[in-house]
Amino acid sequence: MLTALRRLAGTWLAKALFLLLILSFGIWGIEDVVRNFGTDHAVARVNGDPVELPEAQTATRREIARIQRQLGSGFDITPQISEGVARRAVESLIMDRVQRQEAARLGVVAPDQALQEYVWSIPAFHGSDGRFSRALLDNFLRNNGLTEPEFLALLQADLQRQQMIGAVRSGAAGPDAMTKPLLKWQQERRVADVVTLPLADAREPAAPDEAQLRRYHENNPDRFSAPEYRRLVLATLSPAVVASEIQPTEEELHAAFEARRAQFETPERREIEQAVMPSREAAEAIARQWRDGASFASIEEAAQAAGGQAINLGSLDRAALPVPALADAAFSLPADGVSEPVQTAFGWHVLKVTGIEPGHARSFDEVRPELTAELVREKAADLAYERANEVEDALGGGATLEEAAQRFGLPLSRLTIDSRGLTQDGTPADLHLSSAGRDAALQAIFAAEPGQAPRLAEAGQSGLFAFELQEVIPATLKAFEAVEPEVRAAWMQDARRRSQEERAAALLSAVKGGKSLPEAAREAGLEARRVGPFPRQPDAQGDGRNSPPPELLERLFTVPSNDATMAETADGFAIGQPMEILRVDPDADPLGLGRVRTEVEQAMLGDLEAQYLEALRRSADVTLNPTMMGQVTAR
């Protein structure tokens, strides 16, 4: 047997089999490389220039942070919102690539001096004295997660874009053929006679009998019906639900303290004054004056005379100086020390430390409660995730929702609610969820069909929920006896409305028949009042006595003089008859004509810019990678 195997091993067949075996093990060992060979890891490409996944994720996180700052930390970012934000962030990066490439093709540049002046001109970076504040810039960089080079690159691209867009926008001009008619339309005023018929002034209708009320009740079921209710069992799972199960040990607390020691340390802070000069020679001259005892006011004057700027940065820690060279210089100086000139993209910096506040570290015992709360929060989130998998497995294995809730300690509620989350007595039901999570749960509950198996679903970022729909109670017309007072009140109100509407229609018919509105009003026992001249826009500042009701205003500008129109108002009806139309001469109002021309040109400029950018976008070779797009919002 051994001899036969040795002979077989020497054949070409055996050698081929051994080679195949070696190759299979080799490919298995580098499986990921082979499988992903040729796969594009870019989220998008613009003329071959990649938008990488980390860049897209950073842009998305930055946009989400901006949205949360605007709307408040309580605003829940749902997966759908995250997906939309990610698409917008990637599209912004694509347009940035498109414009940068076009600027490079055209040879558009932004010199360092122009970039520096641009930064100094941004109002958000101006202090109370109206001058550039480095501290405000550093705070902006920290809040937006940007380094100084990244920020300068963004501004440089913006300057290039402004040059390109400026050339496109420079050709817009508002023609007289458009601006003069528009000014005439805007400035037109009208004088009108107006009659109002409030429902409160309507004649008291005859009391209805029961048959009328019952018929009204039946003909308006939407006004007198109980809403659809759903009877269900609801279980919720969130970090708050499982937090009581977590008790961090001493070892975990000490380990967390060591890992987060920097979080409990107050860093050293320094009072720093700075001069930024255009050249090294000017910076050295400022440094000499400072070392010789010159006051900050004198340094400000000398810096400004030499084309630079002196700024009091205030009290800063090392992290507040995002440029390492500046941070090293400032935090290596003694009190009242002056640095050597340090060069950055903004020029040559000279720093003086006028005061030092030592850092302070809190002890373990001081931060124990804070550490405990943080660890409980973190572990609760992890435990809630693990518990969610266990609950899902239990439900998938045939357990009822009540059994799963009892086994895993979930809050269980038996509810009968409408689509607004109100119980049958009109009080809000406690769903143990945040407002956004509550909305998500209600939407799912009222989209479900009876008999569906319970499954865990996300309730925004506040937790998860599962429910078992037991019964759908259809909307039903309430018994007449139970709502008779409401039916009677509604019938009387509708009768008053019909009465006033008939009177208003009679007035309108009389005016269209040739009578003036005041004459028709007198015959009907009403009074007309003359208002105006009034513009097309509602009188937001006045008391309304010289303007028609807002519901009637637009209609009065659509009918010719001496014609009439009618509108239903918030409290009744109104009839109006334009008596005089006052038009302006555009040539007699050069200021107004200039204003309208500016408005027209701004609208045209916006259209030109949008069309130009759209043309650039269409001409670029842009490809999106759907697989990588799905990972942009991945945590």
PDB file of N, CA, C and O in Angstrom, residues 2-47:
ATOM      1  N   LEU A   2       1.899   1.307   0.882  1.00  0.00           N
ATOM      2  CA  LEU A   2       2.780   2.473   0.957  1.00  0.00           C
ATOM      3  C   LEU A   2       3.523   2.663  -0.349  1.00  0.00           C
ATOM      4  O   LEU A   2       3.709   3.786  -0.827  1.00  0.00           O
ATOM      5  N   THR A   3       3.947   1.527  -0.932  1.00  0.00           N
ATOM      6  CA  THR A   3       4.661   1.606  -2.217  1.00  0.00           C
ATOM      7  C   THR A   3       3.755   2.191  -3.292  1.00  0.00           C
ATOM      8  O   THR A   3       4.156   3.046  -4.099  1.00  0.00           O
ATOM      9  N   ALA A   4       2.515   1.758  -3.291  1.00  0.00           N
ATOM     10  CA  ALA A   4       1.560   2.275  -4.281  1.00  0.00           C
ATOM     11  C   ALA A   4       1.322   3.768  -4.101  1.00  0.00           C
ATOM     12  O   ALA A   4       1.233   4.523  -5.066  1.00  0.00           O
ATOM     13  N   LEU A   5       1.244   4.184  -2.832  1.00  0.00           N
ATOM     14  CA  LEU A   5       1.029   5.623  -2.567  1.00  0.00           C
ATOM     15  C   LEU A   5       2.225   6.444  -3.014  1.00  0.00           C
ATOM     16  O   LEU A   5       2.077   7.544  -3.556  1.00  0.00           O
ATOM     17  N   ARG A   6       3.448   5.875  -2.773  1.00  0.00           N
ATOM     18  CA  ARG A   6       4.640   6.614  -3.214  1.00  0.00           C
ATOM     19  C   ARG A   6       4.650   6.751  -4.734  1.00  0.00           C
ATOM     20  O   ARG A   6       4.996   7.796  -5.291  1.00  0.00           O
ATOM     21  N   ARG A   7       4.297   5.638  -5.438  1.00  0.00           N
ATOM     22  CA  ARG A   7       4.254   5.724  -6.899  1.00  0.00           C
ATOM     23  C   ARG A   7       3.207   6.737  -7.377  1.00  0.00           C
ATOM     24  O   ARG A   7       3.423   7.490  -8.325  1.00  0.00           O
ATOM     25  N   LEU A   8       2.046   6.710  -6.665  1.00  0.00           N
ATOM     26  CA  LEU A   8       0.976   7.644  -7.050  1.00  0.00           C
ATOM     27  C   LEU A   8       1.407   9.094  -6.818  1.00  0.00           C
ATOM     28  O   LEU A   8       1.111   9.985  -7.615  1.00  0.00           O
ATOM     29  N   ALA A   9       2.156   9.351  -5.728  1.00  0.00           N
ATOM     30  CA  ALA A   9       2.582  10.707  -5.419  1.00  0.00           C
ATOM     31  C   ALA A   9       3.514  11.269  -6.482  1.00  0.00           C
ATOM     32  O   ALA A   9       3.648  12.481  -6.639  1.00  0.00           O
ATOM     33  N   GLY A  10       4.189  10.393  -7.214  1.00  0.00           N
ATOM     34  CA  GLY A  10       5.110  10.866  -8.237  1.00  0.00           C
ATOM     35  C   GLY A  10       4.470  11.141  -9.565  1.00  0.00           C
ATOM     36  O   GLY A  10       5.130  11.627 -10.488  1.00  0.00           O
ATOM     37  N   THR A  11       3.162  10.868  -9.708  1.00  0.00           N
ATOM     38  CA  THR A  11       2.485  11.080 -10.992  1.00  0.00           C
ATOM     39  C   THR A  11       2.064  12.535 -11.135  1.00  0.00           C
ATOM     40  O   THR A  11       1.939  13.296 -10.153  1.00  0.00           O
ATOM     41  N   TRP A  12       1.797  12.953 -12.380  1.00  0.00           N
ATOM     42  CA  TRP A  12       1.330  14.326 -12.651  1.00  0.00           C
ATOM     43  C   TRP A  12      -0.060  14.562 -12.057  1.00  0.00           C
ATOM     44  O   TRP A  12      -0.368  15.669 -11.621  1.00  0.00           O
ATOM     45  N   LEU A  13      -0.882  13.536 -12.008  1.00  0.00           N
ATOM     46  CA  LEU A  13      -2.222  13.681 -11.423  1.00  0.00           C
ATOM     47  C   LEU A  13      -2.140  14.068  -9.950  1.00  0.00           C
ATOM     48  O   LEU A  13      -2.831  14.973  -9.484  1.00  0.00           O
ATOM     49  N   ALA A  14      -1.254  13.364  -9.208  1.00  0.00           N
ATOM     50  CA  ALA A  14      -1.104  13.679  -7.779  1.00  0.00           C
ATOM     51  C   ALA A  14      -0.560  15.088  -7.591  1.00  0.00           C
ATOM     52  O   ALA A  14      -0.994  15.839  -6.707  1.00  0.00           O
ATOM     53  N   LYS A  15       0.440  15.444  -8.422  1.00  0.00           N
ATOM     54  CA  LYS A  15       0.993  16.792  -8.303  1.00  0.00           C
ATOM     55  C   LYS A  15      -0.083  17.854  -8.560  1.00  0.00           C
ATOM     56  O   LYS A  15      -0.138  18.891  -7.888  1.00  0.00           O
ATOM     57  N   ALA A  16      -0.941  17.623  -9.534  1.00  0.00           N
ATOM     58  CA  ALA A  16      -2.019  18.565  -9.833  1.00  0.00           C
ATOM     59  C   ALA A  16      -2.995  18.679  -8.662  1.00  0.00           C
ATOM     60  O   ALA A  16      -3.469  19.765  -8.304  1.00  0.00           O
ATOM     61  N   LEU A  17      -3.278  17.497  -8.038  1.00  0.00           N
ATOM     62  CA  LEU A  17      -4.180  17.513  -6.887  1.00  0.00           C
ATOM     63  C   LEU A  17      -3.571  18.281  -5.716  1.00  0.00           C
ATOM     64  O   LEU A  17      -4.242  19.060  -5.037  1.00  0.00           O
ATOM     65  N   PHE A  18      -2.251  18.086  -5.461  1.00  0.00           N
ATOM     66  CA  PHE A  18      -1.575  18.814  -4.391  1.00  0.00           C
ATOM     67  C   PHE A  18      -1.581  20.320  -4.679  1.00  0.00           C
ATOM     68  O   PHE A  18      -1.793  21.147  -3.790  1.00  0.00           O
ATOM     69  N   LEU A  19      -1.349  20.712  -5.934  1.00  0.00           N
ATOM     70  CA  LEU A  19      -1.348  22.126  -6.308  1.00  0.00           C
ATOM     71  C   LEU A  19      -2.720  22.740  -6.081  1.00  0.00           C
ATOM     72  O   LEU A  19      -2.848  23.861  -5.551  1.00  0.00           O
ATOM     73  N   LEU A  20      -3.782  22.006  -6.461  1.00  0.00           N
ATOM     74  CA  LEU A  20      -5.139  22.488  -6.256  1.00  0.00           C
ATOM     75  C   LEU A  20      -5.435  22.659  -4.769  1.00  0.00           C
ATOM     76  O   LEU A  20      -6.067  23.633  -4.334  1.00  0.00           O
ATOM     77  N   LEU A  21      -4.933  21.685  -3.946  1.00  0.00           N
ATOM     78  CA  LEU A  21      -5.140  21.765  -2.496  1.00  0.00           C
ATOM     79  C   LEU A  21      -4.440  22.993  -1.912  1.00  0.00           C
ATOM     80  O   LEU A  21      -4.997  23.734  -1.091  1.00  0.00           O
ATOM     81  N   ILE A  22      -3.221  23.259  -2.349  1.00  0.00           N
ATOM     82  CA  ILE A  22      -2.455  24.417  -1.856  1.00  0.00           C
ATOM     83  C   ILE A  22      -3.157  25.709  -2.242  1.00  0.00           C
ATOM     84  O   ILE A  22      -3.297  26.647  -1.442  1.00  0.00           O
ATOM     85  N   LEU A  23      -3.629  25.789  -3.488  1.00  0.00           N
ATOM     86  CA  LEU A  23      -4.316  26.998  -3.941  1.00  0.00           C
ATOM     87  C   LEU A  23      -5.595  27.233  -3.147  1.00  0.00           C
ATOM     88  O   LEU A  23      -5.927  28.376  -2.782  1.00  0.00           O
ATOM     89  N   SER A  24      -6.338  26.161  -2.850  1.00  0.00           N
ATOM     90  CA  SER A  24      -7.604  26.328  -2.116  1.00  0.00           C
ATOM     91  C   SER A  24      -7.345  26.854  -0.715  1.00  0.00           C
ATOM     92  O   SER A  24      -8.061  27.726  -0.218  1.00  0.00           O
ATOM     93  N   PHE A  25      -6.276  26.317  -0.049  1.00  0.00           N
ATOM     94  CA  PHE A  25      -5.945  26.836   1.280  1.00  0.00           C
ATOM     95  C   PHE A  25      -5.453  28.279   1.203  1.00  0.00           C
ATOM     96  O   PHE A  25      -5.742  29.098   2.068  1.00  0.00           O
ATOM     97  N   GLY A  26      -4.718  28.581   0.149  1.00  0.00           N
ATOM     98  CA  GLY A  26      -4.218  29.946   0.002  1.00  0.00           C
ATOM     99  C   GLY A  26      -5.343  30.949  -0.198  1.00  0.00           C
ATOM    100  O   GLY A  26      -5.383  32.016   0.413  1.00  0.00           O
ATOM    101  N   ILE A  27      -6.295  30.573  -1.057  1.00  0.00           N
ATOM    102  CA  ILE A  27      -7.433  31.472  -1.307  1.00  0.00           C
ATOM    103  C   ILE A  27      -8.298  31.600  -0.067  1.00  0.00           C
ATOM    104  O   ILE A  27      -8.784  32.670   0.275  1.00  0.00           O
ATOM    105  N   TRP A  28      -8.470  30.486   0.650  1.00  0.00           N
ATOM    106  CA  TRP A  28      -9.240  30.542   1.909  1.00  0.00           C
ATOM    107  C   TRP A  28      -8.582  31.484   2.903  1.00  0.00           C
ATOM    108  O   TRP A  28      -9.236  32.249   3.596  1.00  0.00           O
ATOM    109  N   GLY A  29      -7.274  31.500   2.944  1.00  0.00           N
ATOM    110  CA  GLY A  29      -6.566  32.370   3.888  1.00  0.00           C
ATOM    111  C   GLY A  29      -6.662  33.833   3.534  1.00  0.00           C
ATOM    112  O   GLY A  29      -6.567  34.703   4.403  1.00  0.00           O
ATOM    113  N   ILE A  30      -6.814  34.125   2.244  1.00  0.00           N
ATOM    114  CA  ILE A  30      -6.927  35.543   1.841  1.00  0.00           C
ATOM    115  C   ILE A  30      -8.302  35.792   1.243  1.00  0.00           C
ATOM    116  O   ILE A  30      -8.472  36.537   0.288  1.00  0.00           O
ATOM    117  N   GLU A  31      -9.296  35.161   1.853  1.00  0.00           N
ATOM    118  CA  GLU A  31     -10.664  35.182   1.311  1.00  0.00           C
ATOM    119  C   GLU A  31     -11.166  36.601   1.109  1.00  0.00           C
ATOM    120  O   GLU A  31     -11.713  36.952   0.067  1.00  0.00           O
ATOM    121  N   ASP A  32     -10.983  37.461   2.139  1.00  0.00           N
ATOM    122  CA  ASP A  32     -11.513  38.819   2.056  1.00  0.00           C
ATOM    123  C   ASP A  32     -10.878  39.579   0.907  1.00  0.00           C
ATOM    124  O   ASP A  32     -11.542  40.339   0.205  1.00  0.00           O
ATOM    125  N   VAL A  33      -9.569  39.384   0.721  1.00  0.00           N
ATOM    126  CA  VAL A  33      -8.879  40.094  -0.360  1.00  0.00           C
ATOM    127  C   VAL A  33      -9.418  39.655  -1.706  1.00  0.00           C
ATOM    128  O   VAL A  33      -9.712  40.453  -2.594  1.00  0.00           O
ATOM    129  N   VAL A  34      -9.548  38.320  -1.885  1.00  0.00           N
ATOM    130  CA  VAL A  34     -10.026  37.794  -3.167  1.00  0.00           C
ATOM    131  C   VAL A  34     -11.465  38.215  -3.413  1.00  0.00           C
ATOM    132  O   VAL A  34     -11.834  38.631  -4.509  1.00  0.00           O
ATOM    133  N   ARG A  35     -12.303  38.099  -2.343  1.00  0.00           N
ATOM    134  CA  ARG A  35     -13.724  38.414  -2.523  1.00  0.00           C
ATOM    135  C   ARG A  35     -13.926  39.879  -2.877  1.00  0.00           C
ATOM    136  O   ARG A  35     -14.798  40.232  -3.651  1.00  0.00           O
ATOM    137  N   ASN A  36     -13.106  40.771  -2.279  1.00  0.00           N
ATOM    138  CA  ASN A  36     -13.296  42.203  -2.489  1.00  0.00           C
ATOM    139  C   ASN A  36     -12.417  42.757  -3.594  1.00  0.00           C
ATOM    140  O   ASN A  36     -12.372  43.981  -3.786  1.00  0.00           O
ATOM    141  N   PHE A  37     -11.687  41.867  -4.292  1.00  0.00           N
ATOM    142  CA  PHE A  37     -10.835  42.373  -5.352  1.00  0.00           C
ATOM    143  C   PHE A  37     -11.679  43.044  -6.436  1.00  0.00           C
ATOM    144  O   PHE A  37     -12.638  42.483  -6.943  1.00  0.00           O
ATOM    145  N   GLY A  38     -11.295  44.273  -6.765  1.00  0.00           N
ATOM    146  CA  GLY A  38     -12.033  45.005  -7.784  1.00  0.00           C
ATOM    147  C   GLY A  38     -13.258  45.723  -7.268  1.00  0.00           C
ATOM    148  O   GLY A  38     -13.941  46.397  -8.025  1.00  0.00           O
ATOM    149  N   THR A  39     -13.580  45.585  -5.955  1.00  0.00           N
ATOM    150  CA  THR A  39     -14.753  46.262  -5.393  1.00  0.00           C
ATOM    151  C   THR A  39     -14.418  47.725  -5.091  1.00  0.00           C
ATOM    152  O   THR A  39     -13.355  48.020  -4.543  1.00  0.00           O
ATOM    153  N   ASP A  40     -15.304  48.629  -5.457  1.00  0.00           N
ATOM    154  CA  ASP A  40     -15.094  50.054  -5.200  1.00  0.00           C
ATOM    155  C   ASP A  40     -15.574  50.381  -3.794  1.00  0.00           C
ATOM    156  O   ASP A  40     -16.728  50.177  -3.445  1.00  0.00           O
ATOM    157  N   HIS A  41     -14.675  50.909  -2.946  1.00  0.00           N
ATOM    158  CA  HIS A  41     -15.029  51.242  -1.567  1.00  0.00           C
ATOM    159  C   HIS A  41     -15.427  52.707  -1.415  1.00  0.00           C
ATOM    160  O   HIS A  41     -15.685  53.146  -0.301  1.00  0.00           O
ATOM    161  N   ALA A  42     -15.473  53.448  -2.504  1.00  0.00           N
ATOM    162  CA  ALA A  42     -15.896  54.851  -2.440  1.00  0.00           C
ATOM    163  C   ALA A  42     -17.420  54.920  -2.431  1.00  0.00           C
ATOM    164  O   ALA A  42     -18.102  54.119  -3.068  1.00  0.00           O
ATOM    165  N   VAL A  43     -17.967  55.892  -1.687  1.00  0.00           N
ATOM    166  CA  VAL A  43     -19.409  56.104  -1.685  1.00  0.00           C
ATOM    167  C   VAL A  43     -19.864  56.666  -3.027  1.00  0.00           C
ATOM    168  O   VAL A  43     -20.925  56.321  -3.545  1.00  0.00           O
ATOM    169  N   ALA A  44     -19.043  57.532  -3.604  1.00  0.00           N
ATOM    170  CA  ALA A  44     -19.348  58.121  -4.911  1.00  0.00           C
ATOM    171  C   ALA A  44     -18.032  58.481  -5.593  1.00  0.00           C
ATOM    172  O   ALA A  44     -16.985  58.602  -4.939  1.00  0.00           O
ATOM    173  N   ARG A  45     -18.094  58.669  -6.881  1.00  0.00           N
ATOM    174  CA  ARG A  45     -16.940  59.148  -7.642  1.00  0.00           C
ATOM    175  C   ARG A  45     -17.395  60.265  -8.562  1.00  0.00           C
ATOM    176  O   ARG A  45     -18.451  60.171  -9.185  1.00  0.00           O
ATOM    177  N   VAL A  46     -16.550  61.308  -8.628  1.00  0.00           N
ATOM    178  CA  VAL A  46     -16.824  62.450  -9.500  1.00  0.00           C
ATOM    179  C   VAL A  46     -15.662  62.563 -10.472  1.00  0.00           C
ATOM    180  O   VAL A  46     -14.552  62.966 -10.081  1.00  0.00           O
ATOM    181  N   ASN A  47     -15.897  62.161 -11.718  1.00  0.00           N
ATOM    182  CA  ASN A  47     -14.827  62.122 -12.713  1.00  0.00           C
ATOM    183  C   ASN A  47     -13.636  61.323 -12.185  1.00  0.00           C
ATOM    184  O   ASN A  47     -12.464  61.701 -12.374  1.00  0.00           O
TER     185      ASN A  47
END
